[in-house]
């Protein structure tokens, strides 16, 4: 089991991306790989662009580290110390050193995982040895160190790897729609039927996500909300609330036409950190909406 | 006069060159090598130009780079027709003489490989984000590449294909039934591959092994053997074990980080 010390020594520098104090003598944060020698790129509207992990940057965890290699589709190359381990889905395995120990790592019900379209069995790689993982979309590796007692909600299938001391479960999606299809009604899930929940109990952990496209992060104040495309949501603090909002553009009184042009947003309400990606899944059209998890409406 | 050796293809260049004149690799950037020994293939600078025979190749773009080749009279390139992006109208194209058409067809490979001759320009690209890898082949070298990864090769390179032996390797090796083989005899040549995502290369010592996701394999020296092996790790309720490609040295192995099997494969 990976044991990570209770955080690095405070030396006066706190990474603006992972929010952890660290030694700022290097060119990147040792906890998340974000460069320390670049200015924050913040849009006028308040979104902070997550800088790509610098090529060949090493992210430390426990006695092990992860070296992120490449920039288009980065590979995460874990150098695992004895007794340290990482958990991942087998389809992300790129290569493995001959001495690295691989074993199945299972959590929860096979049936639920199968129903959710998630891998039935995760794999655990333990040291000493190397294992490298990558995904199949151009994008960025996002490293999220999780302090003890904290957690994140993450879009399903974004997970690349996590240290084996992180508790990994999933929750029913807080947002759903019920739509009419022929004589039947079906449920549709704008962010997928489940969301991943990563939580750290007694010790710190490291979570790695793969984000297609670019990633943008912002902090919402208590009660502050923002509308996003559901397909763009990547992760958020567990304190953030989710709901749906439908917007109908003005259509000259033709109410029937407004349904064709309706946009269904996801409203994120603070407090907490939220992250969106620039590549998102195309929203489905829902002409026969008959129910939802709770939705507000705006008719222009 | 001082000369500068390219760390990728080991050709000699003038001391003031920014990019290798033989493979296009930047000469003013340090090699990026991971602690585990994988070397990142050099990202060719946008508009970098390099020479082969009397012709030049210019690499354009960074996300899905285009290889634009300006062929001199008497020079030529071979390629799979689906990689051709544009060409001068005057550039003649023909069928590269190749046996085993039926086998290639059965294996899902293009029935014919195409060749084009100079003078004139012709450009190639592929269908996903990635990078162009230039492999300079000295005389009497052989390399094997994943099928369909090959973008173009110079006329001095002899192209053939090598059947992958063993049913397990065919079914689980992730590279189909054949590997593309590129061989030079008396003259040097150049092979351009398109790797999905980022490309990494590692040189294995004699007998040294590395286990690679089969879809991640991109190229290898023909001295490297590739064998599908099953790991005793359960990946589902019913299915037991997963297959990886065990690469055994000596020689170079190239992998691509985005190993999704695209529809074109």
XYZ file of C-alpha atoms in Angstrom:
565
model
C 0.000 0.000 0.000
C 1.326 3.386 -0.959
C 1.897 5.640 2.005
C 2.417 9.272 1.285
C 3.799 11.630 3.883
C 1.408 14.256 5.210
C 2.473 16.738 2.579
C 5.769 18.296 1.625
C 7.516 20.824 3.797
C 6.201 24.359 3.426
C 8.840 26.565 1.888
C 6.730 29.565 1.051
C 5.502 28.477 -2.383
C 2.007 27.132 -2.878
C 1.152 25.734 -6.290
C -1.817 27.612 -7.689
C -3.079 24.458 -9.397
C -2.826 21.691 -6.808
C -2.963 24.111 -3.839
C -0.130 22.319 -2.044
C 2.986 23.929 -0.626
C 6.233 22.782 -2.152
C 9.826 23.550 -2.843
C 9.828 26.140 -5.609
C 13.443 25.629 -6.587
C 12.575 23.443 -9.569
C 10.812 24.417 -12.759
C 7.658 22.486 -11.922
C 5.573 21.544 -8.899
C 6.710 18.162 -7.538
C 3.146 17.369 -6.438
C 1.311 17.934 -9.718
C 3.938 18.688 -12.389
C 2.526 22.137 -13.208
C 5.237 24.592 -14.260
C 6.136 27.128 -11.572
C 7.909 29.554 -13.874
C 4.958 30.625 -15.996
C 2.326 33.262 -15.386
C -1.197 32.130 -14.676
C -3.343 32.222 -17.781
C -6.698 33.495 -16.582
C -9.547 34.512 -18.837
C -11.441 37.713 -18.142
C -14.333 35.556 -17.020
C -12.213 33.838 -14.378
C -11.295 30.483 -15.865
C -7.723 29.451 -15.098
C -6.108 27.434 -17.862
C -4.411 24.404 -16.388
C -0.918 24.364 -17.892
C 0.217 21.079 -19.365
C 2.534 19.050 -17.197
C 6.014 19.831 -18.439
C 7.520 17.134 -20.639
C 9.568 14.720 -18.486
C 8.332 16.326 -15.235
C 8.370 13.978 -12.235
C 5.471 13.909 -9.806
C 6.451 12.507 -6.452
C 4.241 10.265 -4.329
C 5.343 8.058 -1.476
C 8.764 6.714 -2.327
C 7.777 6.570 -5.990
C 7.303 9.037 -8.794
C 5.479 9.422 -12.065
C 7.300 10.899 -15.036
C 5.006 12.463 -17.627
C 6.425 12.027 -21.108
C 5.207 13.660 -24.288
C 2.883 16.535 -24.957
C 0.270 15.417 -27.486
C -0.894 12.224 -25.800
C 1.286 12.155 -22.711
C 2.384 8.864 -21.245
C 2.561 8.514 -17.446
C 5.592 6.419 -16.565
C 5.474 5.265 -12.933
C 8.707 4.302 -11.191
C 7.319 2.304 -8.294
C 9.258 1.693 -5.126
C 8.767 -1.583 -3.232
C 5.325 -1.692 -1.556
C 4.051 1.296 -3.525
C 1.249 0.650 -5.969
C -0.991 2.337 -8.487
C -4.409 1.308 -9.704
C -5.543 1.710 -13.306
C -7.778 0.273 -15.964
C -6.029 -2.350 -18.060
C -6.898 -0.657 -21.360
C -4.597 2.259 -20.495
C -1.517 0.075 -20.094
C 1.162 1.176 -22.586
C 4.129 -0.845 -21.393
C 5.330 -2.578 -18.278
C 8.778 -3.515 -17.075
C 9.363 -7.249 -16.700
C 9.806 -7.092 -12.907
C 6.685 -5.094 -12.107
C 3.976 -7.064 -10.310
C 0.478 -6.824 -11.820
C -2.624 -8.087 -10.098
C -6.373 -7.544 -10.322
C -7.810 -4.937 -7.983
C -11.535 -5.054 -7.569
C -13.934 -2.721 -5.816
C -17.663 -3.007 -5.575
C -20.174 -4.975 -7.532
C -19.263 -6.486 -10.869
C -22.858 -6.043 -11.980
C -22.959 -2.333 -11.235
C -19.631 -1.753 -12.900
C -20.667 -3.730 -15.933
C -23.962 -1.857 -16.129
C -22.099 1.432 -15.899
C -19.823 0.497 -18.796
C -16.840 0.660 -16.490
C -14.002 -1.867 -16.485
C -15.000 -4.896 -14.473
C -11.631 -5.291 -12.910
C -9.028 -2.652 -12.286
C -5.381 -3.569 -12.183
C -2.843 -2.790 -9.540
C 0.834 -2.475 -10.377
C 3.257 -2.637 -7.498
C 6.938 -2.023 -7.245
C 9.726 -2.284 -7.584
C 9.454 -1.594 -11.271
C 8.031 0.567 -14.008
C 4.621 0.748 -15.599
C 3.449 3.328 -18.151
C -0.106 4.360 -18.988
C -1.638 6.499 -21.699
C -5.040 7.221 -23.188
C -6.308 7.459 -26.735
C -7.144 11.140 -27.158
C -4.876 14.138 -27.604
C -5.068 16.034 -24.366
C -3.481 16.542 -21.014
C -2.591 14.496 -17.996
C -4.038 16.199 -14.921
C -2.452 15.344 -11.589
C -4.635 15.922 -8.553
C -2.924 15.329 -5.225
C -5.683 14.593 -2.704
C -5.039 15.622 0.894
C -6.180 13.325 3.704
C -9.909 13.645 4.311
C -10.603 15.248 0.933
C -12.083 13.941 -2.277
C -13.117 14.718 -5.822
C -16.046 13.882 -8.040
C -14.826 12.953 -11.511
C -16.496 12.292 -14.847
C -16.481 8.576 -15.603
C -13.775 7.318 -17.969
C -11.518 10.276 -17.143
C -9.588 8.247 -14.609
C -6.065 7.278 -15.654
C -4.473 6.090 -12.404
C -4.553 6.542 -8.664
C -2.330 5.558 -5.799
C -3.719 2.462 -4.138
C -4.458 4.266 -0.863
C -7.275 6.223 -2.507
C -10.797 4.995 -1.954
C -12.482 4.708 -5.363
C -16.248 4.357 -5.545
C -18.943 5.692 -7.808
C -22.222 7.505 -7.308
C -25.406 7.656 -9.306
C -25.361 10.652 -11.575
C -27.062 13.621 -9.891
C -28.485 14.783 -13.226
C -30.699 12.802 -15.555
C -33.486 13.224 -18.074
C -36.444 11.032 -18.901
C -37.338 11.223 -22.571
C -40.057 9.808 -24.740
C -38.856 7.454 -27.451
C -41.732 6.020 -29.404
C -44.066 4.366 -26.901
C -41.351 4.062 -24.291
C -39.627 6.415 -21.966
C -35.903 6.178 -21.401
C -33.444 7.723 -19.030
C -30.584 9.732 -20.419
C -27.573 10.900 -18.494
C -25.861 14.091 -19.670
C -22.705 13.290 -17.671
C -23.047 9.518 -17.759
C -25.045 7.237 -15.462
C -22.366 7.288 -12.770
C -19.689 9.641 -11.548
C -16.463 8.496 -9.943
C -15.785 9.462 -6.362
C -12.175 9.466 -5.181
C -11.585 9.995 -1.515
C -8.565 9.916 0.751
C -8.962 8.771 4.318
C -5.936 8.918 6.566
C -3.161 9.674 4.101
C -2.543 11.788 1.024
C -2.996 10.257 -2.406
C -2.414 11.075 -6.028
C -5.068 10.899 -8.723
C -4.222 11.164 -12.413
C -6.851 12.024 -14.991
C -6.604 12.196 -18.756
C -8.421 15.204 -20.159
C -9.052 15.394 -23.910
C -8.276 18.906 -25.134
C -7.424 21.679 -22.680
C -8.546 21.952 -19.083
C -9.893 25.057 -17.368
C -10.470 25.416 -13.638
C -12.277 27.932 -11.469
C -13.376 28.297 -7.868
C -17.010 28.979 -7.183
C -17.941 30.943 -4.073
C -20.798 29.660 -1.865
C -24.009 30.021 -3.853
C -22.214 31.122 -7.014
C -23.239 29.146 -10.051
C -22.201 28.706 -13.641
C -23.794 26.997 -16.631
C -21.632 24.561 -18.574
C -22.147 22.024 -21.328
C -22.694 18.742 -19.462
C -20.241 16.993 -21.777
C -17.418 19.310 -20.769
C -17.462 18.646 -17.020
C -14.303 16.880 -15.807
C -14.128 17.108 -12.023
C -15.241 19.129 -9.046
C -14.928 19.273 -5.306
C -17.487 17.153 -3.495
C -19.070 20.354 -2.129
C -20.258 21.459 -5.586
C -23.933 20.907 -6.450
C -25.246 19.778 -9.834
C -28.544 20.616 -11.494
C -29.972 21.106 -14.991
C -31.155 24.207 -16.748
C -33.029 24.376 -20.070
C -32.850 27.450 -22.212
C -35.242 28.143 -25.091
C -34.157 30.790 -27.581
C -36.829 33.211 -28.786
C -38.589 31.660 -31.771
C -41.168 34.210 -32.803
C -43.965 32.561 -30.878
C -43.479 29.159 -32.475
C -43.348 27.170 -29.277
C -43.044 23.852 -31.108
C -39.903 25.077 -32.790
C -38.284 26.124 -29.576
C -37.869 22.514 -28.507
C -35.589 21.817 -31.431
C -33.279 24.583 -30.354
C -33.417 24.008 -26.651
C -30.072 23.889 -24.895
C -29.712 21.818 -21.772
C -27.033 23.141 -19.503
C -25.602 21.783 -16.318
C -25.565 24.273 -13.493
C -22.679 23.946 -11.045
C -23.185 25.729 -7.755
C -20.420 26.453 -5.280
C -18.639 26.390 -3.040
C -15.782 24.511 -4.597
C -13.457 23.960 -7.496
C -14.811 22.922 -10.888
C -12.978 21.940 -14.072
C -14.130 21.763 -17.691
C -12.416 20.533 -20.824
C -12.394 22.103 -24.251
C -13.324 18.888 -26.087
C -16.784 17.811 -25.085
C -19.296 15.273 -26.180
C -21.961 16.505 -28.529
C -25.190 17.016 -26.578
C -28.061 14.729 -27.489
C -31.354 16.153 -28.646
C -34.253 15.459 -26.355
C -37.436 16.285 -28.242
C -39.732 14.378 -25.902
C -38.644 15.399 -22.449
C -41.036 14.002 -19.837
C -39.045 14.257 -16.631
C -35.719 15.098 -15.081
C -33.706 15.132 -11.897
C -34.745 18.747 -11.481
C -34.479 21.455 -14.064
C -35.057 25.179 -14.282
C -36.255 26.782 -17.521
C -35.564 30.023 -19.291
C -37.694 31.020 -22.280
C -36.339 34.010 -24.136
C 35.220 22.866 -40.008
C 33.173 21.805 -36.977
C 30.388 19.386 -37.638
C 27.335 18.700 -35.536
C 26.094 15.148 -35.110
C 22.357 14.605 -35.039
C 21.458 12.651 -31.909
C 18.542 10.978 -33.669
C 19.970 9.760 -36.998
C 23.677 10.345 -36.221
C 24.302 12.154 -39.513
C 26.778 15.006 -39.627
C 25.534 18.577 -40.090
C 27.112 22.031 -40.469
C 27.841 23.618 -37.095
C 25.274 26.382 -37.612
C 22.375 24.107 -38.625
C 19.222 24.273 -36.455
C 17.640 21.138 -37.872
C 19.283 17.982 -39.136
C 19.634 18.098 -42.888
C 19.060 14.340 -43.097
C 16.084 13.719 -40.794
C 14.783 17.149 -39.733
C 15.358 16.628 -35.995
C 16.067 19.859 -34.128
C 19.764 20.131 -33.307
C 19.424 22.859 -30.700
C 17.230 20.920 -28.287
C 18.372 18.441 -25.688
C 17.268 14.836 -25.956
C 14.296 14.027 -23.771
C 14.933 10.676 -22.126
C 12.819 9.300 -19.303
C 14.409 7.667 -16.296
C 13.164 4.333 -17.570
C 15.153 4.771 -20.754
C 12.558 5.794 -23.354
C 13.718 8.553 -25.618
C 11.085 10.867 -27.002
C 11.255 11.017 -30.792
C 12.254 14.533 -31.799
C 9.307 16.745 -32.649
C 10.125 18.134 -36.051
C 10.019 21.904 -36.109
C 7.219 23.330 -38.209
C 8.550 23.834 -41.764
C 11.712 21.858 -41.018
C 13.323 20.649 -44.211
C 15.648 17.747 -44.847
C 17.151 16.067 -47.838
C 17.255 12.570 -49.243
C 18.979 11.747 -52.513
C 18.450 14.948 -54.560
C 14.990 15.608 -53.162
C 13.734 17.454 -50.091
C 11.017 16.852 -47.555
C 9.405 19.680 -45.613
C 7.314 18.911 -42.549
C 4.403 21.294 -42.102
C 2.118 21.616 -39.105
C 2.381 20.238 -35.609
C -0.864 18.545 -34.645
C -1.258 16.324 -37.702
C 1.921 17.118 -39.606
C 2.134 16.965 -43.375
C 5.228 15.641 -45.146
C 5.634 17.574 -48.383
C 8.192 16.055 -50.706
C 9.792 17.921 -53.569
C 11.022 15.161 -55.875
C 13.922 15.669 -58.229
C 13.992 13.950 -61.595
C 14.994 10.333 -61.101
C 13.910 10.275 -57.433
C 10.742 8.695 -56.145
C 8.721 7.728 -53.089
C 6.530 4.774 -52.236
C 3.430 5.050 -50.097
C -0.021 3.681 -49.365
C -2.450 5.641 -51.499
C -4.692 6.687 -48.584
C -1.898 8.821 -47.088
C -1.646 11.055 -50.164
C -2.858 14.571 -49.273
C -2.158 16.435 -52.528
C 0.218 16.347 -55.461
C 1.241 18.295 -58.510
C -0.753 17.171 -61.479
C 2.402 16.370 -63.387
C 3.787 13.930 -60.828
C 3.328 10.432 -62.247
C 2.045 7.692 -59.957
C 2.204 3.970 -60.533
C 1.973 0.635 -58.841
C 4.973 -0.472 -56.813
C 5.863 -4.002 -57.938
C 4.934 -6.219 -55.056
C 4.003 -9.867 -54.766
C 1.422 -11.434 -52.517
C -1.513 -9.277 -53.526
C -4.047 -11.843 -52.391
C -2.345 -12.269 -49.035
C -2.246 -8.503 -48.562
C -5.872 -8.220 -49.469
C -6.792 -10.969 -47.026
C -4.730 -9.284 -44.337
C -6.625 -6.021 -44.791
C -3.611 -4.215 -46.197
C -3.809 -2.099 -49.353
C -3.795 -4.360 -52.378
C -1.245 -2.168 -54.082
C 1.450 0.112 -52.820
C 1.840 3.239 -54.905
C 4.965 4.967 -56.113
C 5.450 8.490 -57.418
C 8.390 9.928 -59.326
C 9.893 13.366 -59.813
C 10.037 16.062 -60.810
C 7.266 17.597 -58.750
C 5.710 17.834 -55.325
C 3.595 15.383 -53.411
C 2.382 15.577 -49.800
C 1.293 12.978 -47.262
C -0.520 12.997 -43.927
C -2.564 10.701 -41.738
C -5.870 10.798 -39.903
C -5.100 11.586 -36.285
C -2.983 13.798 -34.081
C 0.551 12.542 -33.864
C 4.035 13.030 -35.108
C 6.155 12.131 -38.073
C 9.116 9.937 -37.285
C 11.955 9.952 -39.768
C 14.025 6.802 -39.777
C 17.236 7.094 -41.720
C 18.291 3.701 -43.013
C 21.962 3.207 -43.679
C 22.883 0.646 -46.347
C 21.972 -2.934 -45.424
C 19.495 -2.085 -42.672
C 16.114 -3.617 -42.014
C 13.292 -2.217 -39.952
C 9.769 -3.481 -39.352
C 6.803 -1.179 -38.838
C 3.244 -1.633 -37.759
C 1.039 -1.985 -40.798
C -0.482 1.298 -42.053
C 1.877 3.403 -39.933
C 4.100 4.002 -42.928
C 3.625 7.403 -44.532
C 6.232 7.278 -47.290
C 9.663 5.868 -48.045
C 12.356 6.927 -50.499
C 12.803 4.984 -53.713
C 16.059 3.414 -52.513
C 14.171 1.536 -49.800
C 12.864 -1.888 -50.736
C 9.422 -2.466 -49.286
C 8.034 -5.870 -48.474
C 5.977 -7.373 -45.723
C 6.678 -10.013 -43.197
C 4.050 -12.455 -42.037
C 3.730 -12.571 -38.286
C 4.298 -16.140 -37.223
C 2.133 -17.933 -34.695
C -1.639 -17.819 -34.287
C -1.406 -16.208 -30.849
C 0.748 -13.438 -32.273
C -1.707 -12.821 -35.100
C -4.790 -12.908 -32.898
C -3.409 -11.116 -29.876
C -0.324 -9.283 -31.121
C -2.307 -6.202 -32.099
C -0.421 -5.728 -35.354
C -2.557 -7.816 -37.691
C -1.086 -10.581 -39.826
C 1.808 -8.692 -41.373
C 4.478 -6.202 -40.511
C 5.786 -3.781 -43.093
C 9.468 -4.399 -43.734
C 11.825 -1.779 -45.130
C 15.248 -2.840 -46.363
C 18.147 -0.920 -47.844
C 20.896 -2.582 -49.808
C 23.593 -0.455 -51.449
C 22.192 3.021 -50.861
C 20.845 4.744 -47.773
C 17.147 5.546 -47.643
C 14.554 7.183 -45.472
C 11.253 5.956 -44.068
C 8.615 8.326 -42.723
C 6.195 6.888 -40.192
C 3.229 8.575 -38.569
C 2.882 7.694 -34.897
C -0.374 8.442 -33.114
C 0.209 10.714 -30.132
C 3.808 10.866 -29.020
C 6.491 8.450 -30.123
C 9.141 6.991 -27.861
C 12.139 4.854 -28.732
C 14.247 2.585 -26.630
C 17.265 0.492 -27.524
C 17.201 -2.982 -26.023
C 20.374 -4.875 -25.287
C 20.800 -8.462 -26.439
C 18.198 -10.551 -24.598
C 16.701 -7.528 -22.863
C 12.897 -7.586 -22.816
C 10.104 -5.075 -22.491
C 6.371 -5.727 -22.447
C 4.391 -3.354 -24.653
C 0.672 -2.910 -25.234
C 0.300 -4.483 -28.709
C -1.534 -1.458 -30.094
C 1.345 0.748 -28.926
C 3.968 -0.963 -31.051
C 5.122 1.272 -33.924
C 8.455 0.018 -35.284
C 11.468 -2.092 -34.453
C 14.772 -3.144 -35.862
C 14.300 -6.498 -37.536
C 16.735 -7.955 -34.988
C 14.140 -7.396 -32.259
C 11.727 -10.279 -31.844
C 8.098 -9.717 -30.951
C 6.004 -12.342 -29.243
C 2.487 -12.074 -27.844
C 2.473 -13.269 -24.240
C -0.449 -13.590 -21.887
C -0.264 -11.975 -18.483
C -1.960 -13.920 -15.785
C -4.187 -11.015 -14.819
C -7.941 -11.239 -15.023
C -9.563 -8.379 -16.909
C -13.208 -9.388 -16.778
C -15.744 -11.812 -15.421
C -15.083 -14.492 -18.002
C -11.965 -13.531 -19.862
C -8.717 -14.417 -18.192
C -5.424 -12.822 -18.929
C -4.409 -10.005 -21.208
C -1.955 -10.121 -24.033
C 1.043 -7.875 -24.366
C 3.831 -7.866 -26.924
C 7.095 -9.063 -25.468
C 9.907 -7.347 -27.348
C 13.343 -8.920 -27.028
C 16.552 -7.178 -28.065
C 18.979 -6.414 -29.461
C 17.764 -3.370 -31.309
C 15.485 -0.353 -31.289
C 11.806 -0.416 -30.406
C 9.450 2.477 -31.143
C 6.048 2.903 -29.500
C 3.185 5.370 -29.868
C 1.331 6.736 -26.859
C -2.113 6.861 -28.496
C -2.667 3.259 -29.362
C -6.329 3.293 -30.230
C -7.006 1.112 -33.252
C -8.416 3.558 -35.728
C -10.952 2.668 -38.326
C -8.347 2.954 -41.056
C -6.507 0.015 -39.578
